[in-house]
Amino acid sequence: MARQQEVDELFDVKNTFYIGNYQQCINEAQKLKPSTLALQIERDAFLYRAYIAQRKYRVVLDEINTGSPAELQPLKLLAEYFAAPSKRESIVANLDQQVSGNVDISNHTFVIVAASIYYLEQNYESALRILNEADHLEW
């Protein structure tokens, strides 16, 4: 009996993001209608990361609000980090406060954003500390 293969609904979105074709990633994400809420959130995370990669920070800042899922909130922090260089010090201080306790490594987006900000701040020890316990493929 042949095993049925699972189809990754986000394959095209992920693939175009990972190869750096951010506009195509945005196009694929916008036309995709995922079957579950979890896939919708993951699709949106790739969509907003593609906007950030294109330096379209305002789109991310305008679309992610307090009512958005917790998995997307870190992307707003990353967009603020890039959009407002004068606020970087307070953003890093806020991030330090968030990671000083127990870090929820199940929120993959938070781990990616936190490690990215620490890396950009050349705080490699903090970036590695966050990534230490993670087991997600992207890390």
Backbone as JSON Lines, residues from 0, in Angstrom:
{"i":0,"aa":"M","n":[0.83,-1.17,0.0],"ca":[0.0,0.0,0.0],"c":[0.89,1.24,0.0]}
{"i":1,"aa":"A","n":[0.66,2.12,-0.93],"ca":[1.49,3.32,-1.07],"c":[1.14,4.34,0.01]}
{"i":2,"aa":"R","n":[2.18,4.97,0.54],"ca":[1.97,6.03,1.54],"c":[1.54,7.3,0.83]}
{"i":3,"aa":"Q","n":[0.55,7.95,1.38],"ca":[0.09,9.2,0.79],"c":[0.99,10.33,1.28]}
{"i":4,"aa":"Q","n":[1.49,11.11,0.35],"ca":[2.36,12.22,0.68],"c":[1.54,13.43,1.12]}
{"i":5,"aa":"E","n":[2.01,14.11,2.17],"ca":[1.36,15.34,2.6],"c":[1.82,16.47,1.69]}
{"i":6,"aa":"V","n":[0.89,17.31,1.3],"ca":[1.2,18.44,0.44],"c":[1.39,19.67,1.31]}
{"i":7,"aa":"D","n":[2.48,20.37,1.12],"ca":[2.74,21.61,1.85],"c":[2.07,22.75,1.09]}
{"i":8,"aa":"E","n":[0.99,23.26,1.66],"ca":[0.23,24.33,1.0],"c":[1.07,25.59,0.82]}
{"i":9,"aa":"L","n":[2.06,25.77,1.66],"ca":[2.88,26.98,1.62],"c":[4.19,26.8,0.85]}
{"i":10,"aa":"F","n":[4.31,25.69,0.12],"ca":[5.57,25.39,-0.55],"c":[6.04,26.55,-1.43]}
{"i":11,"aa":"D","n":[5.18,27.07,-2.28],"ca":[5.58,28.15,-3.19],"c":[5.94,29.42,-2.43]}
{"i":12,"aa":"V","n":[5.2,29.72,-1.38],"ca":[5.49,30.91,-0.57],"c":[6.86,30.78,0.09]}
{"i":13,"aa":"K","n":[7.1,29.64,0.73],"ca":[8.38,29.41,1.4],"c":[9.53,29.4,0.42]}
{"i":14,"aa":"N","n":[9.35,28.69,-0.68],"ca":[10.42,28.54,-1.67],"c":[10.84,29.9,-2.22]}
{"i":15,"aa":"T","n":[9.88,30.72,-2.61],"ca":[10.23,32.03,-3.17],"c":[10.85,32.93,-2.12]}
{"i":16,"aa":"F","n":[10.42,32.81,-0.87],"ca":[11.03,33.6,0.2],"c":[12.48,33.2,0.4]}
{"i":17,"aa":"Y","n":[12.72,31.89,0.5],"ca":[14.06,31.41,0.79],"c":[15.06,31.67,-0.33]}
{"i":18,"aa":"I","n":[14.59,31.74,-1.57],"ca":[15.52,32.05,-2.66],"c":[15.68,33.56,-2.86]}
{"i":19,"aa":"G","n":[14.94,34.35,-2.07],"ca":[15.09,35.79,-2.13],"c":[14.22,36.49,-3.16]}
{"i":20,"aa":"N","n":[13.26,35.78,-3.72],"ca":[12.34,36.39,-4.68],"c":[11.13,36.91,-3.89]}
{"i":21,"aa":"Y","n":[11.34,38.03,-3.2],"ca":[10.36,38.52,-2.24],"c":[9.07,38.99,-2.88]}
{"i":22,"aa":"Q","n":[9.13,39.62,-4.04],"ca":[7.9,40.06,-4.68],"c":[7.04,38.87,-5.09]}
{"i":23,"aa":"Q","n":[7.67,37.82,-5.59],"ca":[6.91,36.62,-5.95],"c":[6.34,35.95,-4.7]}
{"i":24,"aa":"C","n":[7.08,36.0,-3.62],"ca":[6.59,35.47,-2.34],"c":[5.32,36.22,-1.92]}
{"i":25,"aa":"I","n":[5.35,37.53,-2.03],"ca":[4.17,38.34,-1.7],"c":[3.0,37.98,-2.6]}
{"i":26,"aa":"N","n":[3.28,37.86,-3.89],"ca":[2.22,37.51,-4.85],"c":[1.61,36.15,-4.52]}
{"i":27,"aa":"E","n":[2.46,35.16,-4.24],"ca":[1.97,33.81,-3.92],"c":[1.17,33.83,-2.61]}
{"i":28,"aa":"A","n":[1.65,34.56,-1.62],"ca":[0.97,34.62,-0.33],"c":[-0.4,35.28,-0.44]}
{"i":29,"aa":"Q","n":[-0.48,36.31,-1.27],"ca":[-1.75,37.03,-1.41],"c":[-2.82,36.22,-2.13]}
{"i":30,"aa":"K","n":[-2.42,35.35,-3.02],"ca":[-3.42,34.57,-3.74],"c":[-3.76,33.24,-3.06]}
{"i":31,"aa":"L","n":[-2.98,32.85,-2.05],"ca":[-3.18,31.58,-1.36],"c":[-4.27,31.69,-0.29]}
{"i":32,"aa":"K","n":[-5.12,30.69,-0.24],"ca":[-6.16,30.59,0.79],"c":[-5.89,29.31,1.6]}
{"i":33,"aa":"P","n":[-5.1,29.41,2.68],"ca":[-4.77,28.21,3.48],"c":[-6.0,27.58,4.12]}
{"i":34,"aa":"S","n":[-5.88,26.28,4.37],"ca":[-7.01,25.52,4.89],"c":[-7.19,25.64,6.4]}
{"i":35,"aa":"T","n":[-6.16,26.05,7.13],"ca":[-6.27,26.16,8.58],"c":[-5.77,27.53,9.05]}
{"i":36,"aa":"L","n":[-6.15,27.88,10.27],"ca":[-5.72,29.14,10.86],"c":[-4.19,29.16,11.05]}
{"i":37,"aa":"A","n":[-3.63,28.04,11.47],"ca":[-2.17,27.96,11.67],"c":[-1.42,28.24,10.36]}
{"i":38,"aa":"L","n":[-1.93,27.69,9.26],"ca":[-1.29,27.95,7.96],"c":[-1.49,29.39,7.52]}
{"i":39,"aa":"Q","n":[-2.62,29.99,7.87],"ca":[-2.84,31.4,7.55],"c":[-1.81,32.28,8.27]}
{"i":40,"aa":"I","n":[-1.59,31.97,9.53],"ca":[-0.63,32.75,10.31],"c":[0.78,32.56,9.76]}
{"i":41,"aa":"E","n":[1.13,31.34,9.41],"ca":[2.46,31.08,8.84],"c":[2.61,31.79,7.5]}
{"i":42,"aa":"R","n":[1.56,31.75,6.68],"ca":[1.58,32.47,5.4],"c":[1.81,33.96,5.63]}
{"i":43,"aa":"D","n":[1.07,34.53,6.58],"ca":[1.2,35.95,6.88],"c":[2.6,36.3,7.4]}
{"i":44,"aa":"A","n":[3.19,35.39,8.18],"ca":[4.55,35.64,8.67],"c":[5.53,35.74,7.51]}
{"i":45,"aa":"F","n":[5.43,34.84,6.54],"ca":[6.3,34.92,5.36],"c":[6.0,36.18,4.55]}
{"i":46,"aa":"L","n":[4.72,36.53,4.43],"ca":[4.32,37.72,3.7],"c":[4.96,38.97,4.31]}
{"i":47,"aa":"Y","n":[4.84,39.13,5.62],"ca":[5.38,40.31,6.29],"c":[6.91,40.31,6.3]}
{"i":48,"aa":"R","n":[7.51,39.14,6.4],"ca":[8.98,39.07,6.31],"c":[9.45,39.48,4.92]}
{"i":49,"aa":"A","n":[8.68,39.14,3.89],"ca":[9.03,39.55,2.53],"c":[8.9,41.07,2.39]}
{"i":50,"aa":"Y","n":[7.86,41.65,2.98],"ca":[7.72,43.11,2.96],"c":[8.9,43.77,3.67]}
{"i":51,"aa":"I","n":[9.3,43.23,4.8],"ca":[10.45,43.78,5.53],"c":[11.72,43.66,4.69]}
{"i":52,"aa":"A","n":[11.9,42.54,4.01],"ca":[13.08,42.36,3.15],"c":[13.09,43.38,2.01]}
{"i":53,"aa":"Q","n":[11.92,43.81,1.57],"ca":[11.83,44.82,0.52],"c":[11.84,46.25,1.09]}
{"i":54,"aa":"R","n":[12.04,46.36,2.38],"ca":[12.07,47.65,3.08],"c":[10.73,48.38,3.02]}
{"i":55,"aa":"K","n":[9.66,47.62,2.99],"ca":[8.31,48.19,3.02],"c":[7.78,48.06,4.45]}
{"i":56,"aa":"Y","n":[8.47,48.75,5.35],"ca":[8.17,48.64,6.77],"c":[6.78,49.19,7.11]}
{"i":57,"aa":"R","n":[6.36,50.25,6.43],"ca":[5.07,50.87,6.74],"c":[3.92,49.89,6.55]}
{"i":58,"aa":"V","n":[4.0,49.02,5.55],"ca":[2.95,48.02,5.33],"c":[2.81,47.14,6.57]}
{"i":59,"aa":"V","n":[3.92,46.68,7.07],"ca":[3.92,45.8,8.25],"c":[3.42,46.55,9.47]}
{"i":60,"aa":"L","n":[3.9,47.77,9.66],"ca":[3.5,48.56,10.83],"c":[2.01,48.9,10.79]}
{"i":61,"aa":"D","n":[1.46,49.12,9.6],"ca":[0.05,49.45,9.48],"c":[-0.86,48.23,9.63]}
{"i":62,"aa":"E","n":[-0.42,47.08,9.18],"ca":[-1.28,45.91,9.15],"c":[-1.25,45.07,10.42]}
{"i":63,"aa":"I","n":[-0.13,45.06,11.12],"ca":[-0.06,44.28,12.37],"c":[-0.42,45.21,13.52]}
{"i":64,"aa":"N","n":[-1.48,44.87,14.24],"ca":[-1.93,45.68,15.37],"c":[-2.1,44.78,16.59]}
{"i":65,"aa":"T","n":[-2.65,45.33,17.64],"ca":[-2.78,44.57,18.89],"c":[-3.72,43.37,18.75]}
{"i":66,"aa":"G","n":[-4.61,43.42,17.77],"ca":[-5.53,42.31,17.54],"c":[-4.95,41.2,16.69]}
{"i":67,"aa":"S","n":[-3.77,41.42,16.16],"ca":[-3.12,40.4,15.32],"c":[-2.62,39.24,16.18]}
{"i":68,"aa":"P","n":[-2.48,38.06,15.59],"ca":[-2.0,36.9,16.36],"c":[-0.62,37.15,16.98]}
{"i":69,"aa":"A","n":[-0.38,36.52,18.11],"ca":[0.89,36.69,18.84],"c":[2.08,36.28,17.98]}
{"i":70,"aa":"E","n":[1.88,35.35,17.06],"ca":[2.98,34.89,16.21],"c":[3.45,35.98,15.24]}
{"i":71,"aa":"L","n":[2.6,36.97,14.97],"ca":[2.96,38.04,14.03],"c":[3.5,39.29,14.74]}
{"i":72,"aa":"Q","n":[3.23,39.43,16.01],"ca":[3.66,40.62,16.75],"c":[5.16,40.9,16.67]}
{"i":73,"aa":"P","n":[6.03,39.89,16.74],"ca":[7.47,40.17,16.64],"c":[7.86,40.82,15.31]}
{"i":74,"aa":"L","n":[7.11,40.57,14.26],"ca":[7.44,41.16,12.96],"c":[7.23,42.67,12.98]}
{"i":75,"aa":"K","n":[6.27,43.12,13.77],"ca":[6.08,44.56,13.93],"c":[7.3,45.16,14.64]}
{"i":76,"aa":"L","n":[7.82,44.45,15.62],"ca":[9.02,44.9,16.33],"c":[10.2,45.01,15.37]}
{"i":77,"aa":"L","n":[10.35,44.03,14.5],"ca":[11.45,44.06,13.53],"c":[11.28,45.22,12.54]}
{"i":78,"aa":"A","n":[10.06,45.45,12.09],"ca":[9.8,46.56,11.18],"c":[10.1,47.9,11.87]}
{"i":79,"aa":"E","n":[9.73,48.03,13.13],"ca":[10.04,49.24,13.89],"c":[11.55,49.42,14.03]}
{"i":80,"aa":"Y","n":[12.24,48.33,14.26],"ca":[13.7,48.38,14.39],"c":[14.34,48.96,13.13]}
{"i":81,"aa":"F","n":[13.9,48.51,11.97],"ca":[14.46,49.01,10.72],"c":[13.95,50.4,10.35]}
{"i":82,"aa":"A","n":[12.7,50.68,10.65],"ca":[12.08,51.94,10.22],"c":[12.53,53.13,11.05]}
{"i":83,"aa":"A","n":[12.84,52.91,12.3],"ca":[13.18,54.02,13.2],"c":[14.51,53.77,13.9]}
{"i":84,"aa":"P","n":[15.61,54.1,13.22],"ca":[16.93,53.88,13.84],"c":[17.11,54.59,15.18]}
{"i":85,"aa":"S","n":[16.42,55.7,15.39],"ca":[16.54,56.42,16.66],"c":[15.91,55.66,17.82]}
{"i":86,"aa":"K","n":[15.02,54.71,17.54],"ca":[14.35,53.93,18.58],"c":[15.01,52.58,18.83]}
{"i":87,"aa":"R","n":[16.09,52.3,18.15],"ca":[16.7,50.97,18.25],"c":[17.13,50.63,19.66]}
{"i":88,"aa":"E","n":[17.68,51.6,20.37],"ca":[18.15,51.33,21.72],"c":[17.0,50.9,22.63]}
{"i":89,"aa":"S","n":[15.86,51.57,22.52],"ca":[14.71,51.2,23.36],"c":[14.1,49.88,22.9]}
{"i":90,"aa":"I","n":[14.16,49.6,21.61],"ca":[13.65,48.33,21.09],"c":[14.49,47.17,21.62]}
{"i":91,"aa":"V","n":[15.81,47.35,21.63],"ca":[16.7,46.31,22.15],"c":[16.49,46.14,23.66]}
{"i":92,"aa":"A","n":[16.3,47.24,24.37],"ca":[16.04,47.16,25.82],"c":[14.74,46.4,26.08]}
{"i":93,"aa":"N","n":[13.71,46.67,25.28],"ca":[12.43,45.97,25.39],"c":[12.62,44.48,25.09]}
{"i":94,"aa":"L","n":[13.4,44.19,24.08],"ca":[13.69,42.8,23.72],"c":[14.44,42.08,24.84]}
{"i":95,"aa":"D","n":[15.43,42.77,25.44],"ca":[16.17,42.2,26.57],"c":[15.23,41.82,27.7]}
{"i":96,"aa":"Q","n":[14.24,42.69,27.94],"ca":[13.26,42.44,28.99],"c":[12.42,41.21,28.66]}
{"i":97,"aa":"Q","n":[12.01,41.07,27.41],"ca":[11.19,39.94,27.0],"c":[11.93,38.62,27.1]}
{"i":98,"aa":"V","n":[13.22,38.61,26.78],"ca":[13.97,37.35,26.79],"c":[14.62,37.06,28.14]}
{"i":99,"aa":"S","n":[14.55,38.01,29.07],"ca":[15.18,37.77,30.37],"c":[14.48,36.67,31.15]}
{"i":100,"aa":"G","n":[13.19,36.5,30.89],"ca":[12.45,35.43,31.56],"c":[12.56,34.15,30.76]}
{"i":101,"aa":"N","n":[11.49,33.43,30.73],"ca":[11.43,32.18,29.99],"c":[11.01,32.48,28.55]}
{"i":102,"aa":"V","n":[11.83,32.16,27.59],"ca":[11.53,32.42,26.19],"c":[10.68,31.29,25.64]}
{"i":103,"aa":"D","n":[9.58,31.66,25.01],"ca":[8.69,30.67,24.39],"c":[9.25,30.34,23.01]}
{"i":104,"aa":"I","n":[10.0,29.24,22.91],"ca":[10.62,28.89,21.64],"c":[9.63,28.29,20.66]}
{"i":105,"aa":"S","n":[8.39,28.08,21.1],"ca":[7.38,27.58,20.16],"c":[6.92,28.69,19.22]}
{"i":106,"aa":"N","n":[7.14,29.95,19.59],"ca":[6.84,31.07,18.7],"c":[8.08,31.29,17.83]}
{"i":107,"aa":"H","n":[8.11,30.58,16.72],"ca":[9.28,30.6,15.83],"c":[9.6,32.01,15.34]}
{"i":108,"aa":"T","n":[8.57,32.79,15.09],"ca":[8.79,34.15,14.58],"c":[9.52,35.0,15.6]}
{"i":109,"aa":"F","n":[9.14,34.88,16.88],"ca":[9.82,35.65,17.92],"c":[11.29,35.28,17.99]}
{"i":110,"aa":"V","n":[11.58,34.01,17.93],"ca":[12.98,33.56,18.02],"c":[13.79,34.11,16.85]}
{"i":111,"aa":"I","n":[13.23,34.05,15.64],"ca":[13.92,34.57,14.46],"c":[14.16,36.07,14.57]}
{"i":112,"aa":"V","n":[13.12,36.79,14.99],"ca":[13.23,38.25,15.1],"c":[14.24,38.63,16.18]}
{"i":113,"aa":"A","n":[14.14,38.02,17.34],"ca":[15.05,38.34,18.44],"c":[16.5,38.05,18.05]}
{"i":114,"aa":"A","n":[16.75,36.89,17.48],"ca":[18.11,36.55,17.06],"c":[18.6,37.5,15.98]}
{"i":115,"aa":"S","n":[17.73,37.88,15.07],"ca":[18.11,38.81,14.0],"c":[18.49,40.18,14.56]}
{"i":116,"aa":"I","n":[17.69,40.67,15.47],"ca":[18.0,41.99,16.07],"c":[19.3,41.93,16.85]}
{"i":117,"aa":"Y","n":[19.49,40.89,17.64],"ca":[20.75,40.76,18.38],"c":[21.94,40.64,17.42]}
{"i":118,"aa":"Y","n":[21.76,39.92,16.34],"ca":[22.83,39.8,15.35],"c":[23.16,41.17,14.75]}
{"i":119,"aa":"L","n":[22.13,41.92,14.38],"ca":[22.35,43.25,13.8],"c":[23.0,44.2,14.8]}
{"i":120,"aa":"E","n":[22.75,43.97,16.07],"ca":[23.37,44.77,17.13],"c":[24.77,44.24,17.49]}
{"i":121,"aa":"Q","n":[25.19,43.22,16.81],"ca":[26.47,42.53,17.04],"c":[26.56,41.94,18.45]}
{"i":122,"aa":"N","n":[25.42,41.54,18.97],"ca":[25.34,40.86,20.26],"c":[25.15,39.37,19.96]}
{"i":123,"aa":"Y","n":[26.22,38.75,19.52],"ca":[26.15,37.37,19.05],"c":[25.85,36.38,20.17]}
{"i":124,"aa":"E","n":[26.32,36.67,21.36],"ca":[26.07,35.77,22.49],"c":[24.58,35.66,22.78]}
{"i":125,"aa":"S","n":[23.89,36.8,22.79],"ca":[22.44,36.78,23.04],"c":[21.7,36.09,21.9]}
{"i":126,"aa":"A","n":[22.14,36.31,20.68],"ca":[21.5,35.66,19.53],"c":[21.63,34.14,19.65]}
{"i":127,"aa":"L","n":[22.81,33.67,19.99],"ca":[23.02,32.23,20.13],"c":[22.29,31.66,21.34]}
{"i":128,"aa":"R","n":[22.18,32.44,22.4],"ca":[21.47,31.98,23.59],"c":[20.0,31.7,23.25]}
{"i":129,"aa":"I","n":[19.4,32.58,22.44],"ca":[18.0,32.39,22.05],"c":[17.86,31.17,21.14]}
{"i":130,"aa":"L","n":[18.8,31.01,20.24],"ca":[18.72,29.92,19.27],"c":[19.12,28.57,19.85]}
{"i":131,"aa":"N","n":[19.74,28.56,21.01],"ca":[20.28,27.34,21.6],"c":[19.27,26.22,21.75]}
{"i":132,"aa":"E","n":[18.1,26.54,22.27],"ca":[17.1,25.51,22.54],"c":[16.18,25.22,21.35]}
{"i":133,"aa":"A","n":[16.3,26.01,20.3],"ca":[15.37,25.89,19.17],"c":[15.67,24.67,18.33]}
{"i":134,"aa":"D","n":[14.59,24.1,17.77],"ca":[14.76,22.94,16.91],"c":[14.02,23.11,15.59]}
{"i":135,"aa":"H","n":[13.7,24.33,15.24],"ca":[13.01,24.63,13.99],"c":[14.02,24.59,12.85]}
{"i":136,"aa":"L","n":[13.58,24.1,11.71],"ca":[14.47,23.92,10.56],"c":[15.14,25.21,10.11]}
{"i":137,"aa":"E","n":[14.45,26.33,10.21],"ca":[15.0,27.59,9.72],"c":[16.18,28.08,10.55]}
{"i":138,"aa":"W","n":[16.33,27.63,11.79],"ca":[17.41,28.1,12.61],"c":[18.59,27.26,12.36]}
